[in-house]
CSV table of C-alpha atoms in Angstrom, one decimal:
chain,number,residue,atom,x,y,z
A,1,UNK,CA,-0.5,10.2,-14.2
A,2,UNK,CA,1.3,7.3,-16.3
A,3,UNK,CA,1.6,3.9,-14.9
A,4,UNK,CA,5.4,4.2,-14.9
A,5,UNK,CA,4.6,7.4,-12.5
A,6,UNK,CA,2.2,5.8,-11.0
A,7,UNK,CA,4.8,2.8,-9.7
A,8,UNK,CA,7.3,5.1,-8.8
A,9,UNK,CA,5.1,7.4,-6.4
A,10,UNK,CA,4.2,4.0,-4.4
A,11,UNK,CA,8.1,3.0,-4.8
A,12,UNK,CA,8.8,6.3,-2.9
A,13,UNK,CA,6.1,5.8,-0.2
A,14,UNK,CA,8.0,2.2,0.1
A,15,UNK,CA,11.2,3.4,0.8
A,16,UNK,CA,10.0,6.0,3.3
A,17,UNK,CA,8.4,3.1,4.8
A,18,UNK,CA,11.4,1.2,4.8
A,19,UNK,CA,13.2,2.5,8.1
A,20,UNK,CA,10.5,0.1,9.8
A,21,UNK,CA,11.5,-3.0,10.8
A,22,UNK,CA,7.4,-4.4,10.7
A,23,UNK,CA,7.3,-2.8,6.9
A,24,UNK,CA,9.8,-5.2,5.8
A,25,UNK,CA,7.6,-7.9,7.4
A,26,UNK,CA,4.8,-6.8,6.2
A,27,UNK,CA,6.5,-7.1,2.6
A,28,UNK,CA,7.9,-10.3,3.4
A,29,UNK,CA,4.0,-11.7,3.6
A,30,UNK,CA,3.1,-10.0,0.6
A,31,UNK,CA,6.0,-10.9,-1.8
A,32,UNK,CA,4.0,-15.1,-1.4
A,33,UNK,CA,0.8,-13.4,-3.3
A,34,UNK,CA,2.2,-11.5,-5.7
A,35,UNK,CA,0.3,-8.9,-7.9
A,36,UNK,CA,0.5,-7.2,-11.3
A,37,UNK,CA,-0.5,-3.7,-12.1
A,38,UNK,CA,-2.0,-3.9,-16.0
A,39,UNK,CA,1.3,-5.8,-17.0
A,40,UNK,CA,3.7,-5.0,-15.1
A,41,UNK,CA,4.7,-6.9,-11.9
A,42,UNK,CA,4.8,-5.2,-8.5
A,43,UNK,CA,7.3,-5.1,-5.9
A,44,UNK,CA,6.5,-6.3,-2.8
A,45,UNK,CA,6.9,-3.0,-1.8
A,46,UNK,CA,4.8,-1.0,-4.5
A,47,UNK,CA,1.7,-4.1,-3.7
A,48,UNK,CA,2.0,-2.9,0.3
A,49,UNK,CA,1.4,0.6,-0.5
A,50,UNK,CA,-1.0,-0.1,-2.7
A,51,UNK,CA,-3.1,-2.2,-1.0
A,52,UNK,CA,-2.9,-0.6,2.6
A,53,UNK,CA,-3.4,2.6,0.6
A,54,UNK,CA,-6.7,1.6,-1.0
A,55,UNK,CA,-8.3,-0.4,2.1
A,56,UNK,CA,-7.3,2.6,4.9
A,57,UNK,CA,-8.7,5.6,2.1
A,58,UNK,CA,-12.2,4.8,2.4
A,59,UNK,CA,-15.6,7.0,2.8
A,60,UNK,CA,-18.6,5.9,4.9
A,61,UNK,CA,-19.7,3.9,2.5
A,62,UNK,CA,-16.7,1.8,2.4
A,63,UNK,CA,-15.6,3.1,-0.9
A,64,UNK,CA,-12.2,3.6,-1.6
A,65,UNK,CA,-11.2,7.3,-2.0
A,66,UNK,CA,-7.8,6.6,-2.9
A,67,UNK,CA,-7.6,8.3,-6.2
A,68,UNK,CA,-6.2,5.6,-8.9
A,69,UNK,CA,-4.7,7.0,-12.2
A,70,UNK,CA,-7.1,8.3,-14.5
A,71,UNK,CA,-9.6,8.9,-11.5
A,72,UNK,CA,-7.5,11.9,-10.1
A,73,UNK,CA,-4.8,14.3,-11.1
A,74,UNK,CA,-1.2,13.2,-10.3
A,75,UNK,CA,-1.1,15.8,-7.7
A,76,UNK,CA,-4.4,14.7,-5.5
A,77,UNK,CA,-2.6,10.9,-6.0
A,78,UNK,CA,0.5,12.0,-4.2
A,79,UNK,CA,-1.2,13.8,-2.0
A,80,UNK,CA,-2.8,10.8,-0.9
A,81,UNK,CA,-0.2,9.0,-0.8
A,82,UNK,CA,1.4,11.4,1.6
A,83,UNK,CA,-1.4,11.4,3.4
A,84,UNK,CA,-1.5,7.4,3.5
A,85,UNK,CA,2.1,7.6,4.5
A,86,UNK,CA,2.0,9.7,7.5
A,87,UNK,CA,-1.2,8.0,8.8
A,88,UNK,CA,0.0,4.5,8.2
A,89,UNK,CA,3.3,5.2,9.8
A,90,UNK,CA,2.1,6.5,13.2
A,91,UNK,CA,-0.7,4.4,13.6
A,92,UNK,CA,0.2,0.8,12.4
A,93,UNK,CA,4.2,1.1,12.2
A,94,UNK,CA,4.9,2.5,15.1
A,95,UNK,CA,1.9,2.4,17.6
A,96,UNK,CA,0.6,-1.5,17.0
A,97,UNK,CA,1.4,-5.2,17.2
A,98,UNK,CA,1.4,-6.5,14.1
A,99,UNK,CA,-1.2,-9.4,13.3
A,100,UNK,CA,0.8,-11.2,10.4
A,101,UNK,CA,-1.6,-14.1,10.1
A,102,UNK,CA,-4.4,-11.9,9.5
A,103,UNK,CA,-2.3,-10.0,7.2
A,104,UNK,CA,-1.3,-13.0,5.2
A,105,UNK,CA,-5.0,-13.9,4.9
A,106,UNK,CA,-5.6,-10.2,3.9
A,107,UNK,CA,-3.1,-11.1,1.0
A,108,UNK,CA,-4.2,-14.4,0.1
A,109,UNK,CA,-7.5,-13.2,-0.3
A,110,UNK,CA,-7.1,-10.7,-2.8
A,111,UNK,CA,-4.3,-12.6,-4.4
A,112,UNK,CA,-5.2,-12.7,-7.7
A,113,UNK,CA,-6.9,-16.3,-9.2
């Protein structure tokens, strides 16, 4: 999967993130640490996904399983992003109180130096 695919598969997962009112806060905390993917800059948006993505996709050992580009096929990627979406949706967006300071500390700490 290219970069330019990659971007656009976490753009999608965005927007169908977007009918939630606590996504667009969410995005509002992460658009004050902003990141770049090789060189391109991230949308808020595209650095929610991808973040939430990699820290909820983990194994027992705390490894990530979220497959990046070049570590899985473009099809097992959005699959896992579907995955992510559907999970993340019905138990964070819908079914919790968001924490937005430890979110914001979640950002600032991987906030690139």
């Amino acid at each position: 999967m290219s970069e330019e695919d990659f971007l656009q598969a976490l753009s999608s997962v965005d927007e169908q993130l977007s009918s939630h009112s606590s996504w667009q806060q969410i995005k509002d905390v992460a658009s004050v640490y902003p990141w770049s993917l090789g060189g391109t800059q991230l949308t808020p948006g595209q650095q929610c996904v991808l973040a939430f993505w990699r820290i909820l996709s983990r194994d027992d050992q705390g490894q990530s399983t979220a497959p990046m580009p070049g570590e899985g096929t473009s099809a097992q990627i959005q699959q896992s992003l579907s995955d992510f979406q559907e999970d993340f949706e019905t138990s964070v967006l819908i079914n919790t109180d968001l924490d937005l300071d430890s979110i914001r500390e979640l950002f600032a700490a991987l906030a690139p130096t």
